[in-house]
Coordinates of N, CA and C in Angstrom, one line a residue:
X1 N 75.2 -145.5 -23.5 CA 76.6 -145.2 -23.1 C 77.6 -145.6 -24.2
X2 N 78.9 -145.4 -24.4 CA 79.6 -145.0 -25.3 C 80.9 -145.8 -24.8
X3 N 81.3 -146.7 -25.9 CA 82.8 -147.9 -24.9 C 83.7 -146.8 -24.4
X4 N 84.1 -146.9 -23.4 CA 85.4 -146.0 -23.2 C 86.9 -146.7 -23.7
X5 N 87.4 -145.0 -24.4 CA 88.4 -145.7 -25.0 C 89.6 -145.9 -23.6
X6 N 90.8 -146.5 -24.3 CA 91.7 -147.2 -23.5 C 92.7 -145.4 -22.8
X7 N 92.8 -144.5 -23.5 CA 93.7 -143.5 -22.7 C 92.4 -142.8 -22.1
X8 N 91.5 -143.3 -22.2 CA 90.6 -142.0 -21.1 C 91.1 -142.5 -19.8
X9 N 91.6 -143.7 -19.5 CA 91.6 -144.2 -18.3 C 93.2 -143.9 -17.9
X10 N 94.1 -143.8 -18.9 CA 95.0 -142.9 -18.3 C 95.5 -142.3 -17.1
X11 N 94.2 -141.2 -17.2 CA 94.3 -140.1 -16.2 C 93.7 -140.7 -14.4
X12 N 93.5 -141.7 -14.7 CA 92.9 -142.3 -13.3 C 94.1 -143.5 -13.1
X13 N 94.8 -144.0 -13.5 CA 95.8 -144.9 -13.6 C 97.4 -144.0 -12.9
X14 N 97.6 -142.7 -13.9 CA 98.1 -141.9 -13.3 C 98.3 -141.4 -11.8
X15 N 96.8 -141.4 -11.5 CA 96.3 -140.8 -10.4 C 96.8 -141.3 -9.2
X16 N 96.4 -142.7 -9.5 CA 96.5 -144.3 -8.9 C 98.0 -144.0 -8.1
X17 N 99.0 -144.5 -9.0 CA 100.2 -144.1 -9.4 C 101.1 -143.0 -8.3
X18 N 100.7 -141.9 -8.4 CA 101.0 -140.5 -8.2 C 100.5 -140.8 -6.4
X19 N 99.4 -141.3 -6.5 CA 98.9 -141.0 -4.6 C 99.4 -141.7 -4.2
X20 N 99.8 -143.0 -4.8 CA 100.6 -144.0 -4.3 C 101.9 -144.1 -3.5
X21 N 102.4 -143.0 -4.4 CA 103.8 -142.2 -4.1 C 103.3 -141.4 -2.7
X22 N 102.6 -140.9 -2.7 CA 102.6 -139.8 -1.5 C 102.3 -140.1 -0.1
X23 N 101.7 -141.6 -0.5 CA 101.1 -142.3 0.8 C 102.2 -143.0 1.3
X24 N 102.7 -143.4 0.1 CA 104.4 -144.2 0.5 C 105.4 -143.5 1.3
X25 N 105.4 -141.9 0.7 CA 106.5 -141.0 1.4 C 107.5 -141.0 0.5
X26 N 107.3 -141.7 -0.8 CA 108.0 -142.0 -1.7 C 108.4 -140.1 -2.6
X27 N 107.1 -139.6 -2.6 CA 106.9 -137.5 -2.5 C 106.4 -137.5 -1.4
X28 N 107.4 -136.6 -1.2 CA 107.1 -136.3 0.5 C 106.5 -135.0 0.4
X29 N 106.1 -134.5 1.6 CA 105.0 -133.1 1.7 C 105.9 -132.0 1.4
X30 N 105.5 -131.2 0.4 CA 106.3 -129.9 0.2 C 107.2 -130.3 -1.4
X31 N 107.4 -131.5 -1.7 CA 108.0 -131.7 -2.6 C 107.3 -130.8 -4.4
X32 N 108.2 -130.7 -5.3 CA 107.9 -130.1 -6.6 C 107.4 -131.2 -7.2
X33 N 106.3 -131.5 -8.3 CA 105.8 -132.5 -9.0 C 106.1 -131.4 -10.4
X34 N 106.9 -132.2 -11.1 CA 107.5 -131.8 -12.3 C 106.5 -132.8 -13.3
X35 N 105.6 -132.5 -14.2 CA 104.7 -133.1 -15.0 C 105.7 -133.5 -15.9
X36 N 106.9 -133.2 -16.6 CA 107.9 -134.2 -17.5 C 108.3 -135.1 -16.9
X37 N 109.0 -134.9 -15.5 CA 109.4 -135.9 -14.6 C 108.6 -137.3 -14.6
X38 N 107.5 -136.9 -14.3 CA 105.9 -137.9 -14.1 C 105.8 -138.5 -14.9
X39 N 105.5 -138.0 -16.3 CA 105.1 -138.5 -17.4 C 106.1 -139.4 -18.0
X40 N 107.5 -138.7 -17.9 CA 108.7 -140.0 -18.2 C 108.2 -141.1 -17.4
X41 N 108.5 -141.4 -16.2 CA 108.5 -142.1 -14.9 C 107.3 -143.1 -15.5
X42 N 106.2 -142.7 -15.7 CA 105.1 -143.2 -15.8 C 104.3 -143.6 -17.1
X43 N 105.9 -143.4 -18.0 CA 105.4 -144.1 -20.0 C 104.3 -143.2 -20.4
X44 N 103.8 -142.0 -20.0 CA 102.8 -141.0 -20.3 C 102.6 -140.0 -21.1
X45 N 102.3 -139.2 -21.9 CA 102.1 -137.8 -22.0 C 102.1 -136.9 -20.9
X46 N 102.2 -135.6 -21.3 CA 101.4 -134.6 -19.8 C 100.3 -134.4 -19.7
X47 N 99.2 -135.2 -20.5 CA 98.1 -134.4 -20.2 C 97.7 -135.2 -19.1
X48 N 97.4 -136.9 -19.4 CA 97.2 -137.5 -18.5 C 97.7 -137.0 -17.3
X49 N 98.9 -136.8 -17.2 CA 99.6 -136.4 -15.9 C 98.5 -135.3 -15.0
X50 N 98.5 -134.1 -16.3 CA 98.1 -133.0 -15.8 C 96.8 -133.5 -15.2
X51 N 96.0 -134.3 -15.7 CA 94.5 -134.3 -15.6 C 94.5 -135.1 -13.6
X52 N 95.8 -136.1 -13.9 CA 95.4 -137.0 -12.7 C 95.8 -135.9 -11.4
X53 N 96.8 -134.9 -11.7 CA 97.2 -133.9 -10.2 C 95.9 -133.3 -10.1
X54 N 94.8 -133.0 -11.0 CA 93.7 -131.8 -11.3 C 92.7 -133.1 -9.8
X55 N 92.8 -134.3 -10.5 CA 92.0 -135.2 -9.2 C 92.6 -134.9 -7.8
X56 N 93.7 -135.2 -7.9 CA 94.4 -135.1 -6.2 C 94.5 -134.0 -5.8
X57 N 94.4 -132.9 -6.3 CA 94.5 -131.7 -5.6 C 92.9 -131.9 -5.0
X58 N 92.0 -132.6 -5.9 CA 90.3 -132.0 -5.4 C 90.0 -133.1 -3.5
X59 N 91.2 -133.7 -3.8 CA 91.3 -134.8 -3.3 C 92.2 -134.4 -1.6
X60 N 92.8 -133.1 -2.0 CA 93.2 -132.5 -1.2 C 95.0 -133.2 -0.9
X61 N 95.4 -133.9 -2.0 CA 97.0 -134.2 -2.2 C 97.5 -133.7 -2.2
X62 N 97.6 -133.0 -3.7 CA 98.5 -132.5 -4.1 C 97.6 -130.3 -4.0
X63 N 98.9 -129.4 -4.3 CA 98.4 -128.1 -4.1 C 99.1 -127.2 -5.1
X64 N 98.6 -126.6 -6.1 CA 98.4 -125.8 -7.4 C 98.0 -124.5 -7.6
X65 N 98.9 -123.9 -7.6 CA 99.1 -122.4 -7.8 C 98.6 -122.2 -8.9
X66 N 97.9 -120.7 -9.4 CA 98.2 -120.2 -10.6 C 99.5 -120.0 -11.0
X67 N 100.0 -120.4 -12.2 CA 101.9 -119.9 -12.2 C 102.8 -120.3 -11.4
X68 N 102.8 -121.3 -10.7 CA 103.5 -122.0 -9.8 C 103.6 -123.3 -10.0
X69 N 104.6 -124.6 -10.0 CA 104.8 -125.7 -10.2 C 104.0 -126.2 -8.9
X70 N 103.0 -127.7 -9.2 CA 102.1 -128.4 -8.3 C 103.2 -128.9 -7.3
X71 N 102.6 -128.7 -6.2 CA 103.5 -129.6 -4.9 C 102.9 -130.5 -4.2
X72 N 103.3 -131.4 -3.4 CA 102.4 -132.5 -2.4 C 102.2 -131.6 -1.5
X73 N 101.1 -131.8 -0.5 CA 100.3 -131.2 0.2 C 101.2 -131.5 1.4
X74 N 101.3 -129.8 2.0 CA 102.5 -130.3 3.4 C 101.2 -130.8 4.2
X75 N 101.7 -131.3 5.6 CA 100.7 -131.6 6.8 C 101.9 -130.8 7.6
X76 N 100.7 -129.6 7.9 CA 101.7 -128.8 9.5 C 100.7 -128.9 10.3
X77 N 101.0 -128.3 11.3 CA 100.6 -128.3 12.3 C 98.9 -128.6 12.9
X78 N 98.3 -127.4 12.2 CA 97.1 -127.4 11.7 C 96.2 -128.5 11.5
X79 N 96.8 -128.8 10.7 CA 96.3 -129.4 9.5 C 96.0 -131.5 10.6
X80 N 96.8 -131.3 11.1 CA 97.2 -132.8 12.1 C 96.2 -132.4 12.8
X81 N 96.5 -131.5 13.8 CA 95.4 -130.7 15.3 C 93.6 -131.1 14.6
X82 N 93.6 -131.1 13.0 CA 92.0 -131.2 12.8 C 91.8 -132.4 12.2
X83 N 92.7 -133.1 11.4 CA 92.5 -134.5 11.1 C 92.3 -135.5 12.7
X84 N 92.8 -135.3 13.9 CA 92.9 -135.9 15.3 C 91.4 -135.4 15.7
X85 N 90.9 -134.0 15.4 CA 90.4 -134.0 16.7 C 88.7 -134.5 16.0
X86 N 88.9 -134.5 14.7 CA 87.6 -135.3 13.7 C 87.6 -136.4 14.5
X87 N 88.8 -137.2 14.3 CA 88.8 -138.4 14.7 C 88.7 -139.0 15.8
X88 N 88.7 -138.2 17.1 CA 88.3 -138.1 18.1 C 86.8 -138.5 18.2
X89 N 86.1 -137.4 18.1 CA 84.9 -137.3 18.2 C 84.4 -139.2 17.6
X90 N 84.7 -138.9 16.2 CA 84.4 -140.3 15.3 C 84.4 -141.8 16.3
X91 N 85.7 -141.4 16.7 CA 86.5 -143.1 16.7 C 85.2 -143.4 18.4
X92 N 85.2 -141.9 19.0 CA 84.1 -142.2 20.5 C 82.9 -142.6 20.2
X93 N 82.3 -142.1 19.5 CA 80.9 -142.9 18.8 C 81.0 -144.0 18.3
X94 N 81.5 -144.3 17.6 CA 82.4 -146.0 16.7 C 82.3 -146.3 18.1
X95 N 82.9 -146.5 18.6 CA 83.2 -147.9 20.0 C 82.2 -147.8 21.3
X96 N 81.7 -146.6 21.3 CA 80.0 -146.5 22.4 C 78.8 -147.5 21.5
X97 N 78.9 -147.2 20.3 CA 78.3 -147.8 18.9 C 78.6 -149.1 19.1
X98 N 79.4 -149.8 19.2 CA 79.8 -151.3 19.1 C 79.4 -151.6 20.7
X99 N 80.1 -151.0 21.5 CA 79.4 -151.7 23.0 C 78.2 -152.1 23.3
X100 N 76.9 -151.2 22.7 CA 75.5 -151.7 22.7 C 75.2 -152.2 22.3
X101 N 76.3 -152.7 21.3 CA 75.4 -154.4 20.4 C 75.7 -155.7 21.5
X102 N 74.6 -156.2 21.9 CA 74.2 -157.3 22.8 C 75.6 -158.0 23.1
X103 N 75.8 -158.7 21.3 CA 77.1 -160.1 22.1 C 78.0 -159.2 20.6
X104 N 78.8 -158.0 20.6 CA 79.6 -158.0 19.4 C 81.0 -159.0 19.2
X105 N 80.9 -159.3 17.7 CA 82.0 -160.0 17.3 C 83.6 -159.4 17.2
X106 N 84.2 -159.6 18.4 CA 85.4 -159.0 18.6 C 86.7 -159.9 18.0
X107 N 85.9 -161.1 17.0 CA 87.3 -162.1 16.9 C 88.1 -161.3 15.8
X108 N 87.5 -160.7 14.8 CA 88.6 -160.2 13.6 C 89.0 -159.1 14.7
X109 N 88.8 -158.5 14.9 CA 89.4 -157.2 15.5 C 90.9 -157.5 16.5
X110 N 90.2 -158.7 17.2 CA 91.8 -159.2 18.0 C 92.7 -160.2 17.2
X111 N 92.4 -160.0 16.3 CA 92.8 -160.9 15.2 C 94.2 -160.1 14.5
X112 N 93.7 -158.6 14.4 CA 94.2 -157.8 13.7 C 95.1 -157.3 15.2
X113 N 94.3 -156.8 16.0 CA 95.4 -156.6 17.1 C 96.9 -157.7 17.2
X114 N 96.7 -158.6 17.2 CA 98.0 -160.2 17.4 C 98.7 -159.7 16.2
X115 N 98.2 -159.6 15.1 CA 99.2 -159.4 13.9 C 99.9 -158.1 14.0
X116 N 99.4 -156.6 14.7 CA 99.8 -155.7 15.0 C 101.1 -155.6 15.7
X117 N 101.3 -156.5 16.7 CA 102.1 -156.8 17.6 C 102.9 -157.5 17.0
X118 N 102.9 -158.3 15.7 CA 103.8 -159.3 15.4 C 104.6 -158.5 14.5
X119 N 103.7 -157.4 13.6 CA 104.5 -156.4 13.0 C 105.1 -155.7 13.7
X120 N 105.1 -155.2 15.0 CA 106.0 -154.5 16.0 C 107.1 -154.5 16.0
X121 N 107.0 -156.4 16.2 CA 108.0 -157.3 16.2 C 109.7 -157.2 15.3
X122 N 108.4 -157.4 14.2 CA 109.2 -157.7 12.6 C 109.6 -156.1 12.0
X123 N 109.5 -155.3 12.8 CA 109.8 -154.2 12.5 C 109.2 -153.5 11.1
X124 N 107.9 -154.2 10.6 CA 107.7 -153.6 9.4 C 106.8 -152.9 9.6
X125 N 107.4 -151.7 9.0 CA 106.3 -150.5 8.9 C 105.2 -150.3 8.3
X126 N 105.4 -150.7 6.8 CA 104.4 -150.5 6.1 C 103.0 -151.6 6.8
X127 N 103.3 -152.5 7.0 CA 102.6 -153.9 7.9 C 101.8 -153.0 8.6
X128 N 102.3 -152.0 9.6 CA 102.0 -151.1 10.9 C 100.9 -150.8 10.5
X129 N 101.0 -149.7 9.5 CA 100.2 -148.7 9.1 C 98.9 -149.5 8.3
X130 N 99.6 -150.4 7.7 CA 97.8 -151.3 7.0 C 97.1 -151.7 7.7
X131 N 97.5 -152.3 9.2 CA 96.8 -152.3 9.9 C 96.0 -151.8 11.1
X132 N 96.9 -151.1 11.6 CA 96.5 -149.9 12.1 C 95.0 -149.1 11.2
X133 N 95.2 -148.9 10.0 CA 93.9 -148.8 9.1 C 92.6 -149.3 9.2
X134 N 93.0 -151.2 9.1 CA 92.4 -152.0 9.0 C 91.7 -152.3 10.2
X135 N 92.3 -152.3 11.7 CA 91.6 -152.4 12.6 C 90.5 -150.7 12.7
X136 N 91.1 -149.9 12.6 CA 89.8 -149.0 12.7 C 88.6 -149.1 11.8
X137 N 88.9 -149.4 10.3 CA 88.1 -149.7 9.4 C 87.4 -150.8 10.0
X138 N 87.8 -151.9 10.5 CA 86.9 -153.0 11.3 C 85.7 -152.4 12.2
X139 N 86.2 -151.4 13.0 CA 86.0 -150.9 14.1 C 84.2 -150.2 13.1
X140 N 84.8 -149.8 12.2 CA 83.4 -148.9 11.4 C 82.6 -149.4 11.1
X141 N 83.0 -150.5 10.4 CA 82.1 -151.6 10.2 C 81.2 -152.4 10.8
X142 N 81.6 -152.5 12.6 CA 81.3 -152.7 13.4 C 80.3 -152.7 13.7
X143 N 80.4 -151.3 13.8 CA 79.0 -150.5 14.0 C 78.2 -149.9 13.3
X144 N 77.8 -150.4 11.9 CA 77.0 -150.9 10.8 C 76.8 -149.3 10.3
X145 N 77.4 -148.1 10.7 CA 76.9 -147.0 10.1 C 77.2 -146.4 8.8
X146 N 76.7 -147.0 8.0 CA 77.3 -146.4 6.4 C 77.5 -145.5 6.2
X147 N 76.6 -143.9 6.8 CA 76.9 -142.7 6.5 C 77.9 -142.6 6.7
X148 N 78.5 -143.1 8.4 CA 79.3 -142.8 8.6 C 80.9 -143.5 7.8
X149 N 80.9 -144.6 7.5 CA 81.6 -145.4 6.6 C 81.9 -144.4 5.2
X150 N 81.0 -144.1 4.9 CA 80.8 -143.1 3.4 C 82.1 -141.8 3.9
X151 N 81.8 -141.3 4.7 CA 82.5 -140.1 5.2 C 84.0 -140.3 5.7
X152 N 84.0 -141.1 6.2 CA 85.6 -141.5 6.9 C 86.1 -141.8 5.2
X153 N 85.8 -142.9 4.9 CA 86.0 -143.4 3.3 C 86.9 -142.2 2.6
X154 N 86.1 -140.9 2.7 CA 87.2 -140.0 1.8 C 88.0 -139.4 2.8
X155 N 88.6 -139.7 4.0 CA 89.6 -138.6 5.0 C 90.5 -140.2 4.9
X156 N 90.7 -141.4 4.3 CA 91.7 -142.2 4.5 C 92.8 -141.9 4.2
X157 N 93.0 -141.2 3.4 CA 94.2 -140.4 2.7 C 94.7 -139.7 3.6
X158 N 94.5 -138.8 4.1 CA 94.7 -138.1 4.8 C 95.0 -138.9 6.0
X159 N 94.4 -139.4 6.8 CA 94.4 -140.3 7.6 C 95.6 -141.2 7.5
X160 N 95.7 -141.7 6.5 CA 97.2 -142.7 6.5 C 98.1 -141.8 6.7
X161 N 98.7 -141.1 6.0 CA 99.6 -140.0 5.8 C 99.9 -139.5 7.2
X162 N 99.0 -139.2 8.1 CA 99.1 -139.2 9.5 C 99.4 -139.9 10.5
X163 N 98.7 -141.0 10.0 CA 99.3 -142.8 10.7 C 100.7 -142.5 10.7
X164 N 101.6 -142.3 9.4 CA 102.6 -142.7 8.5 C 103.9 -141.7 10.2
X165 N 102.8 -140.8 10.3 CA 104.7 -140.0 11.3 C 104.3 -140.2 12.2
X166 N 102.9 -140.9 13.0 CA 102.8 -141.6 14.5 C 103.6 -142.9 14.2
X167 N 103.3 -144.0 13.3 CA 103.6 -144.9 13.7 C 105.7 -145.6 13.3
X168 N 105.9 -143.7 12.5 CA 107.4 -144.0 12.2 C 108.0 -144.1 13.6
X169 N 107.7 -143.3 14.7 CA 108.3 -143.2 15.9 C 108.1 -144.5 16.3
X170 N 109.2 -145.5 16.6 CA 109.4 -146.7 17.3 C 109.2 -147.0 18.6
X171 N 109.4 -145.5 19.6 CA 108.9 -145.5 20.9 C 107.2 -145.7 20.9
X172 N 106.6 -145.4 20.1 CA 105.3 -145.3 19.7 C 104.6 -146.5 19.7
X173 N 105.3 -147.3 19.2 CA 104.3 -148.4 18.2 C 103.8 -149.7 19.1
X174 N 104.3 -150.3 20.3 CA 104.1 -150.9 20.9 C 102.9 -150.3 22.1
X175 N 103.0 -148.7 22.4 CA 101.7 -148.4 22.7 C 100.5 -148.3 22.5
X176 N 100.8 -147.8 20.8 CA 99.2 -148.4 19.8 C 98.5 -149.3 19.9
X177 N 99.0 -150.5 20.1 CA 98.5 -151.4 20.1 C 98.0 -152.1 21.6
X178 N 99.0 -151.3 22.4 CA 97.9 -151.6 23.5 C 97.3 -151.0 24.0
X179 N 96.8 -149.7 23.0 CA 95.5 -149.0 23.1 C 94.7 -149.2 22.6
X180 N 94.7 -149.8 21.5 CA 93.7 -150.7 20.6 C 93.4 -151.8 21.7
X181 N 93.7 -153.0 22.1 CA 93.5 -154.0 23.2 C 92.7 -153.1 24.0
X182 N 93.3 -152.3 24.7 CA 92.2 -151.8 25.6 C 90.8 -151.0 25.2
X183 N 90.9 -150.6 24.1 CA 89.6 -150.5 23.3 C 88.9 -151.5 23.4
X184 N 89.0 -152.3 22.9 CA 88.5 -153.9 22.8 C 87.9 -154.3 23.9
X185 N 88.7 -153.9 25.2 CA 88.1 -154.5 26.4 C 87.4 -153.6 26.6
X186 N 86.9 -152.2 26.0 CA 86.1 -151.4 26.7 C 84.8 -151.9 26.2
X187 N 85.1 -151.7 25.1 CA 84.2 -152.8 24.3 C 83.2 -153.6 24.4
X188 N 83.9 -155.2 25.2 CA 83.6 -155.9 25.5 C 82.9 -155.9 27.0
X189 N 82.9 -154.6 27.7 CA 82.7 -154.3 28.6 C 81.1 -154.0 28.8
X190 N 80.8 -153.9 27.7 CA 79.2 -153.5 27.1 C 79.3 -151.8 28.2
X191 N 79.6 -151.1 28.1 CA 79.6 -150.0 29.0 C 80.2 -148.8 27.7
X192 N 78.9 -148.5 27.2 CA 79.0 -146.9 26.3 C 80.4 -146.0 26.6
X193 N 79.8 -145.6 27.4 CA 80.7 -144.4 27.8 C 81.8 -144.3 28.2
X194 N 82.3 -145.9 28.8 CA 83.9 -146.1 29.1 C 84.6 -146.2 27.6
X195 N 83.7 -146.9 26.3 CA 84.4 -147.5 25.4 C 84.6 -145.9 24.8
X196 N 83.6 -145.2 24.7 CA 83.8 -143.9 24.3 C 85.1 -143.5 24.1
X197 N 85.0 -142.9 26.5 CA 86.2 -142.6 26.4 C 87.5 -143.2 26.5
X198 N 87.9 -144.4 26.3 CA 89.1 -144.8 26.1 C 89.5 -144.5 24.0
X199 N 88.4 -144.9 23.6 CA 88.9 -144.8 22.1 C 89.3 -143.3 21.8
X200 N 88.7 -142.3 22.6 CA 88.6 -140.8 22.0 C 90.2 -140.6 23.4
X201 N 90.5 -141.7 24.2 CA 91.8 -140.9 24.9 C 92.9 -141.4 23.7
X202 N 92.6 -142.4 23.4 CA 93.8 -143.1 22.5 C 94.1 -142.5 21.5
X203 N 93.0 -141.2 20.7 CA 93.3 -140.8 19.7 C 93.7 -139.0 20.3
X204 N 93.2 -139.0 21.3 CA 93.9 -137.6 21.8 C 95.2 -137.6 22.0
X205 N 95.8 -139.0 22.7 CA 96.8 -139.3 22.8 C 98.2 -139.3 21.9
X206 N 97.4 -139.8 20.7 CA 98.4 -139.8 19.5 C 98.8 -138.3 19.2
X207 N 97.5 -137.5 19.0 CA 97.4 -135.8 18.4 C 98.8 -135.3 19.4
X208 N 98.7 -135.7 20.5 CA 99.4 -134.8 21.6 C 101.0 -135.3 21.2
X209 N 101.0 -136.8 21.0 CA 102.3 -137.3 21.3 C 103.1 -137.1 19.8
X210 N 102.1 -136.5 19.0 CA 103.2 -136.1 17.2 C 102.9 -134.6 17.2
X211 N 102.2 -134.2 17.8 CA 102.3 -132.4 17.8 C 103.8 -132.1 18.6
X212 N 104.0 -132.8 19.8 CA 104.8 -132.4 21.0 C 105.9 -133.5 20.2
X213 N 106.3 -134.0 18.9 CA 107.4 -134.8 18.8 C 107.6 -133.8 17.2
X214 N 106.9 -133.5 16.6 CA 107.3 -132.0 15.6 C 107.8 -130.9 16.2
X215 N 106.8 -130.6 17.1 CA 107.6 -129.5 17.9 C 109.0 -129.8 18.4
X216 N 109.2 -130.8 19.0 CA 111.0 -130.8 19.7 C 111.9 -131.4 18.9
X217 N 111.3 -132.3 17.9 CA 112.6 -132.5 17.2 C 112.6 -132.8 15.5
X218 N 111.4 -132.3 15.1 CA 110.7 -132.1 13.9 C 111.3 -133.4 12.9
X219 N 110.5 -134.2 13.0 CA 110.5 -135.9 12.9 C 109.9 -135.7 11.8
X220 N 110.3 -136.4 10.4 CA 109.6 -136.5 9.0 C 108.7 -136.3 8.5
X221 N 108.1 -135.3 7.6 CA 106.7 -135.8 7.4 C 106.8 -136.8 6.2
X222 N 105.6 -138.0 6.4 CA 105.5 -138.7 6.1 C 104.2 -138.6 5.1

């Protein structure tokens, strides 16, 4: 192997950088990514730049025309209706999966629930959304399935960005959480198929309650 020099890493620092922005909302969906703009912004050349949009587009961020300036990747309609209904299926197995373990360890999980609620509270959003994350990620771990860990692992992007315009709505956010609790109790209920379907209602739930809140009054994308 061969030392790597210090600008190869550039283009992954960039990358870092650039998705960070998009997850933020900081570039919002549809926006122009101007590679001078970037490269100022970020003490860079363009190539780096160019090289790190070449990652997030594969990555399904950002989206690049022949002859067209790169843009952030909108989320319409579509695009929500299939990240939800993956997630559906997913999140039902995850918590049928955790119910059959004999005595499961539900303390971090309600651990993360109490702090959910306290961010409610404190009105912080970003808070919301890390955890909101964090308890599902818990949730995967749970149920020891790596493949499936491996797989979710690359839709988190996606997946936040989604989080980001359910859990902007403030009527919203106090429900989440006590759909999560009641996950937990399905849970704890050792009963498959209840825990199933409450996790897979909770996430149908959300699909319905940000499709039907774009449609009436076309609320940020985030």
């Amino acid at each position: 192997m061969k030392p790597i020099a210090t600008k190869s890493v550039l283009p992954v620092r960039a990358a870092e950088e650039i998705r960070g922005a998009i997850l933020s909302g900081a570039l919002l969906p549809g926006a122009r990514i101007k590679q001078e703009e970037l490269a100022a912004r970020l003490g860079v050349s363009r190539e780096p730049v160019r090289q790190a949009l070449l990652m997030l587009q594969r990555e399904g961020l950002v989206s690049t025309e022949p002859g067209r300036t790169a843009t952030v990747a909108t989320l319409d309609r579509r695009f929500i209706a299939d990240v939800y209904e993956l997630r559906e299926v997913i999140e039902g197995l995850v918590a049928a999966t955790v119910a059959k373990l004999c005595t499961p360890d539900l303390t971090h999980l309600e651990e993360i629930v109490a702090r959910g609620r306290e961010a409610v509270r404190l009105r912080s959003f970003r808070r919301l959304i890390e955890l909101d994350i964090a308890f599902h990620s818990a949730l995967y771990e749970a149920a020891n399935n790596r493949v499936l860990i491996d797989v979710m692992r690359d839709q988190w992007n996606h997946i936040r960005r989604v989080m980001a315009m359910v859990l902007g709505e403030t009527s919203y956010r106090d429900r989440v959480w006590d759909e999560h609790a009641a996950i937990l109790e399905a849970i704890r209920s050792g009963n498959p198929r209840r825990a199933r379907a409450v996790a897979a209602h909770h996430t149908r739930a959300a699909k319905l309650f940000l499709l039907g809140s774009v449609a009436s009054e076309g609320i940020p994308f985030l």
